[in-house]
Amino acid sequence: MPLRVAAYCRVSTDREDQANSLHSQQKYFTEYIQTRQGWTLTEVYADEGISGTSTRRREAFNRMVAQAETGGLDLILTKEVSRFARNTVDALKYTRKLKELGVGVIFINDNIDTRENDGELRLTIMASIAQEESRKTSERVKWGQLRRMEAGVVFGNNSIYGFDVRGGQLFIKPEEAQVVQLIYHKFLDEGKGTHVIARELYEAGIAPPKTATGKWSCVMILRILRNEKYVGDLLQKKFVTPDFLTHKKVLNRGQEEQVLLRNHHKAVIDRGMWDAVQQELALRSEKQGDKSKHSNRYWCSGKIHCSCCGSRFVVRKRKRPNGELYMAWGCHNRVHYGNRKRDSQGESVGCNMRMVNDKSLSAIVAFVLGQLDLDSDAIVAELLEDIQKLQNTPDSGESEKRLQAGRSALERKRENALDAFLSGKISDEELQTIRARYDRELSMIDGQLRRISDAARVLEEQKTGLEEIVQTIRAGLNGSEEVWREVIERVTVFEEYIEVQVKFVLGAFRIWYTASGKREAYTTTIQRWEVV
């Protein structure tokens, strides 16, 4: 039976020259496989304009892995490790997974075959180098973007309300600019709040920004009131990408230098009105301080959601006659508008979703992390064992010993050549030729030793990261609300159960529970649970 062989190629941009490169790679692999006796080509998988630091958006790569899982492949060819993955963890994860499925991977330029005994060690070394190169490329790109920002080039997509971004410049959209001026007038001159302005714009039939879902909101109004672009200034790097592997953008809270250019482009709002609006925003914020300062006081603030109407839950507190504090969480719509009903305009307001006692919520979260801890101990222990095996693999140790022995032998030969020259057995020209050859070989050995050392360092970092995860989970079990704040992504309240989502964990925990007793005797009993 012929060997079923696929090939994978990728380019990281969609420029025309890269597209030609992708076509050349596809043609090369097709001819390469078809000329091999006993091989049959299944498909050449190709991703265009996709970064190699993550596999999440690489559709062709994921199709290839799925094909291997169905038993449709025996071997995969790729040009080099950097084309397959620039993330060490991904490279090891997928080659191990493919190997378990009986599928080998050959990296042609790197001369690595995962079917061979030392394939994984050599792959780890090359993947670490590829990941470091990706990091350096990311730093170079950031440096270049920063210089262009300082020169006034506008970065970002074309989604700024009131402006059109063309060729790195901002151009005013007259119709939308008039709406921006109206918003500033309503806020400053008429003294209206963001909720009222949003409702009036909607009632007037004014279309919201393209990114909106059809309605103006108070958040949109607030963003427009605070956006410096409307006064002619330009502040860039409001969001940054701290991790070149995940490409996830986060709010820039001092991680990187921002670029502010005053009077960069034509203004929509004059500076006098802009300054007055900023002062008014600060004043109103102070007045709301006492009402809103509790909003992030609790670990679950903003994390609990209603499955019925989608509103967030807010805390309700009261003191009992004996001085004991009672805390519960309720749907915002129910707390402020009561049970569901129709208002005078016929619109539905309020909600019927039940309240959740704070003690029950804490018990549920502790239970969820307890189940996660039971599973994670086994998973993390297995991963740490794999890392330890790779660090202590005989192939790795033997390779380093052979390299060190070879280096010592070359140094002796180099010294012997010098002795031969001093005794007149060889000429100066012959000495220089011999020493140059030995120097090249020594340099190659030193490079290989450095790569082995780098691979060990990367693996040790992985081990440290896994241990930190375990410590975090265990801290959460001990009732640390600071840990709960970090690891709990979302809590959704349903009529019959509560659903808890934990960061970095696939699926959600559904918890059915009952509560009984009062005050000190209050207890929460988990009846059943499942992961969905």
Short mmCIF file of C-alpha atoms in Angstrom, two decimals:
data_model
loop_
_atom_site.label_atom_id
_atom_site.label_comp_id
_atom_site.label_asym_id
_atom_site.label_seq_id
_atom_site.Cartn_x
_atom_site.Cartn_y
_atom_site.Cartn_z
CA MET A 1 0.00 0.00 0.00
CA PRO A 2 1.50 3.38 -0.98
CA LEU A 3 2.40 5.93 1.71
CA ARG A 4 -0.26 8.67 1.86
CA VAL A 5 1.69 11.92 1.98
CA ALA A 6 0.49 15.51 2.47
CA ALA A 7 2.45 18.77 2.50
CA TYR A 8 1.96 21.98 4.47
CA CYS A 9 3.14 25.46 3.48
CA ARG A 10 2.43 28.95 4.77
CA VAL A 11 3.29 32.59 4.18
CA SER A 12 2.65 35.21 6.86
CA THR A 13 1.45 38.07 4.64
CA ASP A 14 -0.83 38.30 1.61
CA ARG A 15 1.41 40.55 -0.47
CA GLU A 16 1.80 39.59 -4.11
CA ASP A 17 5.43 38.47 -3.76
CA GLN A 18 4.45 36.23 -0.85
CA ALA A 19 1.53 34.83 -2.83
CA ASN A 20 3.97 33.88 -5.58
CA SER A 21 6.14 32.23 -2.94
CA LEU A 22 3.15 30.20 -1.74
CA HIS A 23 2.39 29.07 -5.29
CA SER A 24 6.04 28.04 -5.73
CA GLN A 25 5.94 26.04 -2.49
CA GLN A 26 2.77 24.23 -3.57
CA LYS A 27 4.29 23.38 -6.94
CA TYR A 28 7.53 22.20 -5.34
CA PHE A 29 5.81 19.85 -2.89
CA THR A 30 3.51 18.44 -5.57
CA GLU A 31 6.45 17.53 -7.81
CA TYR A 32 8.56 16.34 -4.85
CA ILE A 33 5.92 13.85 -3.65
CA GLN A 34 4.85 12.65 -7.08
CA THR A 35 8.43 11.70 -8.02
CA ARG A 36 8.87 9.47 -4.93
CA GLN A 37 8.22 5.80 -5.52
CA GLY A 38 5.69 4.32 -3.11
CA TRP A 39 4.27 7.74 -2.21
CA THR A 40 0.86 9.11 -3.16
CA LEU A 41 -0.10 12.78 -2.80
CA THR A 42 -3.24 13.45 -0.74
CA GLU A 43 -3.23 17.27 -0.65
CA VAL A 44 -0.96 20.30 -0.35
CA TYR A 45 -2.39 22.35 2.52
CA ALA A 46 -1.62 26.07 2.32
CA ASP A 47 -2.35 29.04 4.60
CA GLU A 48 -1.91 32.52 3.16
CA GLY A 49 -1.42 35.73 5.15
CA ILE A 50 -1.52 33.90 8.50
CA SER A 51 0.98 34.19 11.36
CA GLY A 52 2.73 31.03 12.50
CA THR A 53 2.81 31.98 16.19
CA SER A 54 -0.67 30.47 16.71
CA THR A 55 -2.61 27.65 15.04
CA ARG A 56 -6.03 29.03 15.97
CA ARG A 57 -6.72 30.85 12.66
CA ARG A 58 -4.79 28.53 10.33
CA GLU A 59 -7.69 26.81 8.58
CA ALA A 60 -5.60 24.65 6.23
CA PHE A 61 -3.37 23.49 9.09
CA ASN A 62 -6.38 22.51 11.19
CA ARG A 63 -7.95 20.67 8.22
CA MET A 64 -4.71 18.73 7.80
CA VAL A 65 -4.69 17.68 11.47
CA ALA A 66 -8.36 16.66 11.20
CA GLN A 67 -7.51 14.55 8.13
CA ALA A 68 -4.77 12.82 10.13
CA GLU A 69 -7.24 12.13 12.95
CA THR A 70 -9.55 10.31 10.55
CA GLY A 71 -6.68 8.05 9.47
CA GLY A 72 -6.25 9.59 6.04
CA LEU A 73 -2.52 10.45 6.29
CA ASP A 74 0.76 8.61 6.91
CA LEU A 75 3.31 11.41 6.45
CA ILE A 76 3.43 15.23 6.31
CA LEU A 77 6.14 17.27 4.58
CA THR A 78 6.91 20.91 5.37
CA LYS A 79 9.74 23.22 4.40
CA GLU A 80 11.07 24.05 7.88
CA VAL A 81 10.02 24.36 11.51
CA SER A 82 9.25 28.09 11.18
CA ARG A 83 6.66 27.34 8.49
CA PHE A 84 5.00 24.67 10.66
CA ALA A 85 4.95 26.73 13.90
CA ARG A 86 6.86 29.60 15.51
CA ASN A 87 5.57 28.54 18.89
CA THR A 88 7.62 25.85 20.64
CA VAL A 89 4.64 24.52 22.57
CA ASP A 90 2.50 24.19 19.42
CA ALA A 91 5.31 22.51 17.48
CA LEU A 92 5.77 19.84 20.16
CA LYS A 93 2.06 19.49 20.83
CA TYR A 94 1.07 18.79 17.24
CA THR A 95 4.04 16.62 16.27
CA ARG A 96 3.42 14.49 19.37
CA LYS A 97 -0.28 14.28 18.55
CA LEU A 98 0.47 13.29 14.94
CA LYS A 99 3.02 10.73 16.09
CA GLU A 100 0.41 9.12 18.34
CA LEU A 101 -1.84 8.89 15.26
CA GLY A 102 0.98 7.16 13.40
CA VAL A 103 1.73 10.22 11.24
CA GLY A 104 5.31 11.43 10.89
CA VAL A 105 6.44 14.96 9.99
CA ILE A 106 9.52 15.71 7.88
CA PHE A 107 11.03 19.22 7.99
CA ILE A 108 13.02 19.19 4.76
CA ASN A 109 15.37 22.18 5.19
CA ASP A 110 16.02 21.37 8.87
CA ASN A 111 16.66 17.68 8.11
CA ILE A 112 14.31 16.59 10.91
CA ASP A 113 12.11 13.48 10.79
CA THR A 114 9.87 13.02 13.85
CA ARG A 115 9.81 9.28 13.18
CA GLU A 116 13.48 9.07 14.18
CA ASN A 117 14.61 8.67 17.80
CA ASP A 118 16.21 12.12 18.14
CA GLY A 119 13.52 13.89 16.10
CA GLU A 120 11.76 15.47 19.07
CA LEU A 121 14.96 16.81 20.65
CA ARG A 122 16.12 18.39 17.39
CA LEU A 123 12.62 19.75 16.78
CA THR A 124 12.59 21.37 20.23
CA ILE A 125 15.87 23.12 19.49
CA MET A 126 14.78 24.39 16.06
CA ALA A 127 11.30 25.42 17.29
CA SER A 128 12.88 27.42 20.11
CA ILE A 129 15.07 29.22 17.58
CA ALA A 130 12.06 29.89 15.32
CA GLN A 131 10.07 31.27 18.28
CA GLU A 132 12.93 33.59 19.23
CA GLU A 133 13.18 34.82 15.64
CA SER A 134 9.45 35.53 15.67
CA ARG A 135 9.91 37.57 18.86
CA LYS A 136 12.71 39.59 17.27
CA THR A 137 10.57 40.19 14.16
CA SER A 138 7.72 41.40 16.38
CA GLU A 139 10.07 43.85 18.12
CA ARG A 140 11.35 45.17 14.77
CA VAL A 141 7.79 45.69 13.52
CA LYS A 142 6.82 47.50 16.73
CA TRP A 143 9.86 49.75 16.44
CA GLY A 144 9.01 50.61 12.83
CA GLN A 145 5.37 51.33 13.68
CA LEU A 146 6.39 53.59 16.55
CA ARG A 147 8.63 55.65 14.26
CA ARG A 148 5.78 56.00 11.71
CA MET A 149 3.36 57.00 14.46
CA GLU A 150 5.77 59.71 15.55
CA ALA A 151 5.72 60.92 11.95
CA GLY A 152 1.92 61.26 12.12
CA VAL A 153 0.81 58.12 10.25
CA VAL A 154 -2.57 56.92 11.56
CA PHE A 155 -2.78 53.21 12.44
CA GLY A 156 -5.91 51.16 13.02
CA ASN A 157 -9.01 50.19 11.07
CA ASN A 158 -11.44 52.58 9.43
CA SER A 159 -14.00 52.56 12.28
CA ILE A 160 -13.60 56.03 13.84
CA TYR A 161 -17.01 57.70 13.83
CA GLY A 162 -16.84 61.05 12.05
CA PHE A 163 -13.58 60.28 10.26
CA ASP A 164 -12.41 58.33 7.25
CA VAL A 165 -8.92 56.80 7.40
CA ARG A 166 -7.17 56.81 4.02
CA GLY A 167 -3.47 56.34 3.40
CA GLY A 168 -2.63 56.80 7.07
CA GLN A 169 -4.49 60.15 7.27
CA LEU A 170 -7.77 61.29 8.85
CA PHE A 171 -10.48 62.97 6.74
CA ILE A 172 -13.69 64.38 8.24
CA LYS A 173 -17.05 62.85 7.25
CA PRO A 174 -19.35 65.91 7.30
CA GLU A 175 -22.64 64.16 8.17
CA GLU A 176 -21.15 62.15 11.04
CA ALA A 177 -19.16 65.18 12.23
CA GLN A 178 -22.45 67.08 12.66
CA VAL A 179 -23.73 64.26 14.91
CA VAL A 180 -20.55 64.49 17.01
CA GLN A 181 -21.07 68.26 17.40
CA LEU A 182 -24.71 67.59 18.40
CA ILE A 183 -23.58 65.12 21.08
CA TYR A 184 -21.15 67.64 22.57
CA HIS A 185 -23.86 70.34 22.51
CA LYS A 186 -26.42 68.11 24.27
CA PHE A 187 -23.91 67.10 26.92
CA LEU A 188 -22.36 70.49 27.70
CA ASP A 189 -24.94 73.12 26.76
CA GLU A 190 -28.12 71.18 27.57
CA GLY A 191 -26.61 69.26 30.50
CA LYS A 192 -27.98 65.88 29.39
CA GLY A 193 -26.51 62.54 30.42
CA THR A 194 -25.15 59.85 28.14
CA HIS A 195 -28.25 57.63 28.53
CA VAL A 196 -30.59 60.47 27.51
CA ILE A 197 -28.40 61.48 24.54
CA ALA A 198 -28.26 57.89 23.29
CA ARG A 199 -32.07 57.57 23.52
CA GLU A 200 -32.68 60.87 21.74
CA LEU A 201 -30.33 59.97 18.86
CA TYR A 202 -32.08 56.62 18.47
CA GLU A 203 -35.54 58.25 18.54
CA ALA A 204 -34.36 60.79 15.95
CA GLY A 205 -33.45 57.92 13.61
CA ILE A 206 -29.74 58.79 13.49
CA ALA A 207 -27.68 55.76 12.51
CA PRO A 208 -25.10 54.68 15.12
CA PRO A 209 -21.47 53.79 14.31
CA LYS A 210 -20.93 50.80 11.99
CA THR A 211 -19.66 48.64 14.83
CA ALA A 212 -22.92 49.06 16.78
CA THR A 213 -25.74 46.50 16.85
CA GLY A 214 -28.41 48.97 15.73
CA LYS A 215 -28.81 51.23 18.76
CA TRP A 216 -26.88 54.07 20.31
CA SER A 217 -25.63 53.32 23.82
CA CYS A 218 -24.26 55.37 26.69
CA VAL A 219 -20.87 53.72 26.16
CA MET A 220 -20.72 54.97 22.55
CA ILE A 221 -21.60 58.49 23.67
CA LEU A 222 -18.94 58.44 26.38
CA ARG A 223 -16.27 57.22 23.94
CA ILE A 224 -17.08 60.08 21.56
CA LEU A 225 -16.93 62.62 24.39
CA ARG A 226 -13.50 61.35 25.47
CA ASN A 227 -11.93 60.78 22.04
CA GLU A 228 -9.13 63.31 21.49
CA LYS A 229 -9.36 62.96 17.70
CA TYR A 230 -12.40 65.26 17.62
CA VAL A 231 -10.30 68.18 18.91
CA GLY A 232 -7.60 67.54 16.30
CA ASP A 233 -5.15 65.58 18.49
CA LEU A 234 -3.95 62.05 17.85
CA LEU A 235 -3.12 59.56 20.63
CA GLN A 236 -1.88 56.20 19.37
CA LYS A 237 -1.04 52.86 21.06
CA LYS A 238 -4.13 52.97 23.25
CA PHE A 239 -4.12 49.19 22.90
CA VAL A 240 -1.03 47.01 22.72
CA THR A 241 -0.16 43.37 21.98
CA PRO A 242 2.05 42.30 24.90
CA ASP A 243 2.36 38.66 23.79
CA PHE A 244 3.61 38.07 20.24
CA LEU A 245 2.40 34.46 20.43
CA THR A 246 -1.29 35.11 21.18
CA HIS A 247 -1.63 38.46 19.30
CA LYS A 248 -4.26 39.44 21.89
CA LYS A 249 -4.74 43.22 22.22
CA VAL A 250 -5.15 44.72 25.68
CA LEU A 251 -5.60 48.23 27.02
CA ASN A 252 -2.24 50.00 27.29
CA ARG A 253 -1.82 50.67 31.00
CA GLY A 254 1.76 51.86 30.77
CA GLN A 255 3.19 48.69 29.20
CA GLU A 256 4.38 50.63 26.15
CA GLU A 257 5.11 54.24 25.22
CA GLN A 258 2.14 56.11 23.73
CA VAL A 259 2.40 58.72 20.97
CA LEU A 260 0.44 62.00 21.34
CA LEU A 261 0.48 64.59 18.55
CA ARG A 262 -1.41 67.85 19.16
CA ASN A 263 -3.14 69.64 16.28
CA HIS A 264 -2.44 66.65 14.06
CA HIS A 265 -5.50 67.06 11.80
CA LYS A 266 -8.56 69.25 11.23
CA ALA A 267 -10.77 69.34 14.35
CA VAL A 268 -14.50 68.62 14.62
CA ILE A 269 -14.82 70.28 18.06
CA ASP A 270 -13.00 73.48 19.04
CA ARG A 271 -10.54 73.19 21.91
CA GLY A 272 -12.54 75.42 24.23
CA MET A 273 -15.59 73.15 24.08
CA TRP A 274 -13.36 70.05 24.32
CA ASP A 275 -11.69 71.27 27.52
CA ALA A 276 -15.06 72.24 29.01
CA VAL A 277 -16.49 68.79 28.25
CA GLN A 278 -13.52 67.04 29.89
CA GLN A 279 -13.98 69.17 33.02
CA GLU A 280 -17.70 68.38 33.08
CA LEU A 281 -16.99 64.66 32.69
CA ALA A 282 -14.61 64.79 35.65
CA LEU A 283 -17.13 66.73 37.74
CA ARG A 284 -19.97 64.31 37.06
CA SER A 285 -17.65 61.40 37.75
CA GLU A 286 -16.85 62.80 41.21
CA LYS A 287 -20.55 63.19 41.98
CA GLN A 288 -21.14 59.58 41.03
CA GLY A 289 -18.13 58.41 43.06
CA ASP A 290 -20.07 57.37 46.15
CA LYS A 291 -22.61 55.51 44.01
CA SER A 292 -20.11 53.65 41.87
CA LYS A 293 -17.08 53.07 44.11
CA HIS A 294 -18.52 49.70 45.20
CA SER A 295 -18.81 48.50 41.58
CA ASN A 296 -15.47 46.69 41.61
CA ARG A 297 -15.26 46.05 45.33
CA TYR A 298 -16.25 42.38 45.04
CA TRP A 299 -14.42 39.63 43.17
CA CYS A 300 -17.49 38.85 41.05
CA SER A 301 -18.48 42.44 40.17
CA GLY A 302 -19.47 42.55 36.51
CA LYS A 303 -18.99 38.79 36.10
CA ILE A 304 -22.52 37.53 36.96
CA HIS A 305 -25.05 37.63 34.11
CA CYS A 306 -28.76 36.90 33.78
CA SER A 307 -29.67 34.15 31.29
CA CYS A 308 -33.15 35.63 30.88
CA CYS A 309 -32.52 39.28 29.93
CA GLY A 310 -28.70 39.44 29.68
CA SER A 311 -28.30 42.09 32.39
CA ARG A 312 -25.54 41.91 34.96
CA PHE A 313 -26.24 41.04 38.58
CA VAL A 314 -25.77 43.68 41.28
CA VAL A 315 -25.21 43.19 44.99
CA ARG A 316 -28.01 43.71 47.50
CA LYS A 317 -27.08 44.10 51.19
CA ARG A 318 -28.99 44.63 54.40
CA LYS A 319 -28.32 44.30 58.10
CA ARG A 320 -30.51 42.00 60.14
CA PRO A 321 -31.74 43.07 63.61
CA ASN A 322 -28.93 41.09 65.21
CA GLY A 323 -26.34 43.08 63.26
CA GLU A 324 -25.51 40.28 60.80
CA LEU A 325 -24.89 41.38 57.19
CA TYR A 326 -26.98 39.63 54.53
CA MET A 327 -25.65 39.70 50.94
CA ALA A 328 -27.27 38.43 47.75
CA TRP A 329 -26.93 39.06 44.03
CA GLY A 330 -29.84 39.99 41.79
CA CYS A 331 -30.50 40.84 38.16
CA HIS A 332 -30.16 44.60 37.56
CA ASN A 333 -33.49 44.72 35.70
CA ARG A 334 -35.34 43.00 38.52
CA VAL A 335 -33.70 45.07 41.26
CA HIS A 336 -34.52 48.39 39.57
CA TYR A 337 -37.80 47.62 37.72
CA GLY A 338 -39.27 44.66 39.59
CA ASN A 339 -40.82 41.62 37.92
CA ARG A 340 -41.23 41.62 34.14
CA LYS A 341 -44.03 43.88 32.85
CA ARG A 342 -44.90 46.36 30.09
CA ASP A 343 -44.21 50.06 30.56
CA SER A 344 -46.41 52.94 29.36
CA GLN A 345 -44.89 52.71 25.87
CA GLY A 346 -45.52 48.98 25.64
CA GLU A 347 -41.87 47.97 26.04
CA SER A 348 -40.88 45.05 28.28
CA VAL A 349 -39.06 46.03 31.48
CA GLY A 350 -38.01 44.16 34.60
CA CYS A 351 -37.07 40.51 35.02
CA ASN A 352 -38.22 37.42 36.93
CA MET A 353 -34.78 35.84 37.48
CA ARG A 354 -34.15 34.59 41.03
CA MET A 355 -31.63 36.03 43.49
CA VAL A 356 -28.40 34.20 44.45
CA ASN A 357 -27.15 34.20 48.02
CA ASP A 358 -23.50 35.32 48.27
CA LYS A 359 -22.66 32.33 50.49
CA SER A 360 -24.05 29.94 47.87
CA LEU A 361 -22.08 31.70 45.14
CA SER A 362 -18.84 31.30 47.10
CA ALA A 363 -19.56 27.63 47.79
CA ILE A 364 -20.24 26.97 44.09
CA VAL A 365 -17.00 28.65 42.96
CA ALA A 366 -14.95 26.73 45.53
CA PHE A 367 -16.60 23.49 44.37
CA VAL A 368 -15.86 24.23 40.69
CA LEU A 369 -12.20 24.95 41.38
CA GLY A 370 -12.09 21.80 43.49
CA GLN A 371 -13.16 19.70 40.52
CA LEU A 372 -10.68 21.53 38.34
CA ASP A 373 -7.93 20.87 40.84
CA LEU A 374 -8.61 17.12 40.86
CA ASP A 375 -8.31 16.99 37.09
CA SER A 376 -5.44 19.46 36.81
CA ASP A 377 -3.18 17.57 39.22
CA ALA A 378 -3.18 14.59 36.90
CA ILE A 379 -2.85 16.67 33.75
CA VAL A 380 -0.07 18.89 35.09
CA ALA A 381 1.78 15.91 36.59
CA GLU A 382 1.74 14.23 33.18
CA LEU A 383 2.99 17.36 31.43
CA LEU A 384 5.77 17.86 33.97
CA GLU A 385 6.76 14.23 33.55
CA ASP A 386 6.97 14.69 29.77
CA ILE A 387 9.12 17.79 30.17
CA GLN A 388 11.38 16.05 32.67
CA LYS A 389 11.80 13.08 30.33
CA LEU A 390 12.73 15.37 27.46
CA GLN A 391 15.26 17.20 29.61
CA ASN A 392 16.81 13.97 30.82
CA THR A 393 16.47 11.96 27.60
CA PRO A 394 19.57 9.82 26.91
CA ASP A 395 19.69 11.21 23.38
CA SER A 396 19.96 14.76 24.75
CA GLY A 397 22.65 13.87 27.27
CA GLU A 398 24.57 11.71 24.82
CA SER A 399 24.42 14.41 22.15
CA GLU A 400 25.90 16.97 24.54
CA LYS A 401 28.61 14.53 25.66
CA ARG A 402 29.55 13.73 22.04
CA LEU A 403 29.69 17.43 21.21
CA GLN A 404 31.88 18.20 24.22
CA ALA A 405 34.18 15.26 23.39
CA GLY A 406 34.40 16.39 19.76
CA ARG A 407 35.22 19.92 20.87
CA SER A 408 38.04 18.70 23.13
CA ALA A 409 39.47 16.60 20.30
CA LEU A 410 39.41 19.56 17.90
CA GLU A 411 41.19 21.78 20.42
CA ARG A 412 43.91 19.16 20.81
CA LYS A 413 44.32 18.91 17.03
CA ARG A 414 44.50 22.68 16.83
CA GLU A 415 47.31 22.70 19.42
CA ASN A 416 49.09 19.86 17.62
CA ALA A 417 49.02 21.87 14.40
CA LEU A 418 50.74 24.73 16.20
CA ASP A 419 53.37 22.32 17.57
CA ALA A 420 53.93 20.96 14.04
CA PHE A 421 54.47 24.49 12.72
CA LEU A 422 56.93 25.36 15.50
CA SER A 423 58.91 22.17 14.79
CA GLY A 424 59.05 23.03 11.06
CA LYS A 425 56.88 20.11 9.91
CA ILE A 426 54.26 22.37 8.24
CA SER A 427 54.39 25.84 6.73
CA ASP A 428 52.67 28.98 8.01
CA GLU A 429 50.14 28.78 5.14
CA GLU A 430 49.31 25.19 6.02
CA LEU A 431 48.94 26.15 9.68
CA GLN A 432 46.45 28.93 8.87
CA THR A 433 44.40 26.62 6.61
CA ILE A 434 44.23 23.89 9.27
CA ARG A 435 43.37 26.30 12.10
CA ALA A 436 40.66 27.99 9.99
CA ARG A 437 39.04 24.60 9.36
CA TYR A 438 39.18 23.69 13.06
CA ASP A 439 37.79 27.12 14.04
CA ARG A 440 34.78 26.62 11.74
CA GLU A 441 34.08 23.20 13.22
CA LEU A 442 34.45 24.54 16.78
CA SER A 443 32.03 27.36 15.98
CA MET A 444 29.46 24.86 14.68
CA ILE A 445 29.78 22.71 17.81
CA ASP A 446 29.42 25.79 20.06
CA GLY A 447 26.24 26.72 18.20
CA GLN A 448 24.77 23.27 18.71
CA LEU A 449 25.64 23.35 22.41
CA ARG A 450 23.95 26.75 22.76
CA ARG A 451 20.80 25.43 21.08
CA ILE A 452 20.66 22.47 23.47
CA SER A 453 21.06 24.91 26.39
CA ASP A 454 18.31 27.17 24.99
CA ALA A 455 15.96 24.21 24.60
CA ALA A 456 16.54 23.23 28.24
CA ARG A 457 15.80 26.81 29.32
CA VAL A 458 12.52 26.89 27.35
CA LEU A 459 11.43 23.59 28.88
CA GLU A 460 12.26 24.84 32.37
CA GLU A 461 10.12 27.94 31.74
CA GLN A 462 7.24 25.68 30.70
CA LYS A 463 7.66 23.70 33.89
CA THR A 464 7.63 26.88 36.01
CA GLY A 465 4.48 28.11 34.24
CA LEU A 466 2.65 24.85 34.91
CA GLU A 467 3.62 24.93 38.57
CA GLU A 468 2.27 28.50 38.86
CA ILE A 469 -1.07 27.33 37.42
CA VAL A 470 -1.30 24.63 40.08
CA GLN A 471 -0.48 27.12 42.84
CA THR A 472 -3.12 29.55 41.56
CA ILE A 473 -5.83 26.88 41.52
CA ARG A 474 -4.93 25.70 45.01
CA ALA A 475 -4.97 29.27 46.33
CA GLY A 476 -8.49 29.61 44.93
CA LEU A 477 -9.56 26.50 46.83
CA ASN A 478 -8.52 28.17 50.05
CA GLY A 479 -11.06 30.92 49.45
CA SER A 480 -8.80 33.62 48.04
CA GLU A 481 -11.19 36.10 46.42
CA GLU A 482 -8.28 37.78 44.62
CA VAL A 483 -7.60 34.47 42.88
CA TRP A 484 -11.30 34.04 42.11
CA ARG A 485 -11.28 37.49 40.50
CA GLU A 486 -8.47 36.38 38.17
CA VAL A 487 -9.55 32.84 37.24
CA ILE A 488 -13.36 33.11 37.00
CA GLU A 489 -14.36 34.39 33.57
CA ARG A 490 -18.17 34.49 33.82
CA VAL A 491 -21.08 33.27 35.95
CA THR A 492 -24.50 32.89 34.30
CA VAL A 493 -27.62 32.40 36.42
CA PHE A 494 -30.41 30.17 35.08
CA GLU A 495 -33.72 29.26 36.74
CA GLU A 496 -32.57 25.72 37.61
CA TYR A 497 -28.77 25.93 37.72
CA ILE A 498 -25.73 28.21 37.65
CA GLU A 499 -23.09 28.07 34.91
CA VAL A 500 -19.45 28.94 35.74
CA GLN A 501 -16.75 29.57 33.15
CA VAL A 502 -13.09 29.40 34.21
CA LYS A 503 -10.39 31.22 32.25
CA PHE A 504 -8.22 29.04 29.99
CA VAL A 505 -10.52 26.03 30.52
CA LEU A 506 -12.69 24.75 27.68
CA GLY A 507 -16.36 24.28 28.49
CA ALA A 508 -18.42 25.56 31.40
CA PHE A 509 -19.48 23.97 34.70
CA ARG A 510 -23.23 23.65 35.27
CA ILE A 511 -24.10 23.39 38.95
CA TRP A 512 -27.45 22.32 40.41
CA TYR A 513 -27.69 23.12 44.13
CA THR A 514 -30.01 23.60 47.08
CA ALA A 515 -29.69 25.88 50.11
CA SER A 516 -31.06 25.32 53.59
CA GLY A 517 -30.85 26.81 57.07
CA LYS A 518 -30.50 30.39 58.23
CA ARG A 519 -27.70 32.63 59.43
CA GLU A 520 -24.83 30.55 60.86
CA ALA A 521 -26.65 27.33 59.94
CA TYR A 522 -27.00 28.32 56.26
CA THR A 523 -25.56 25.59 54.00
CA THR A 524 -25.30 25.01 50.27
CA THR A 525 -25.51 21.46 48.90
CA ILE A 526 -24.33 20.58 45.39
CA GLN A 527 -26.86 18.13 43.98
CA ARG A 528 -25.21 17.41 40.63
CA TRP A 529 -22.90 19.01 38.08
CA GLU A 530 -21.70 18.61 34.52
CA VAL A 531 -19.27 20.22 32.06
CA VAL A 532 -20.77 21.52 28.79
#
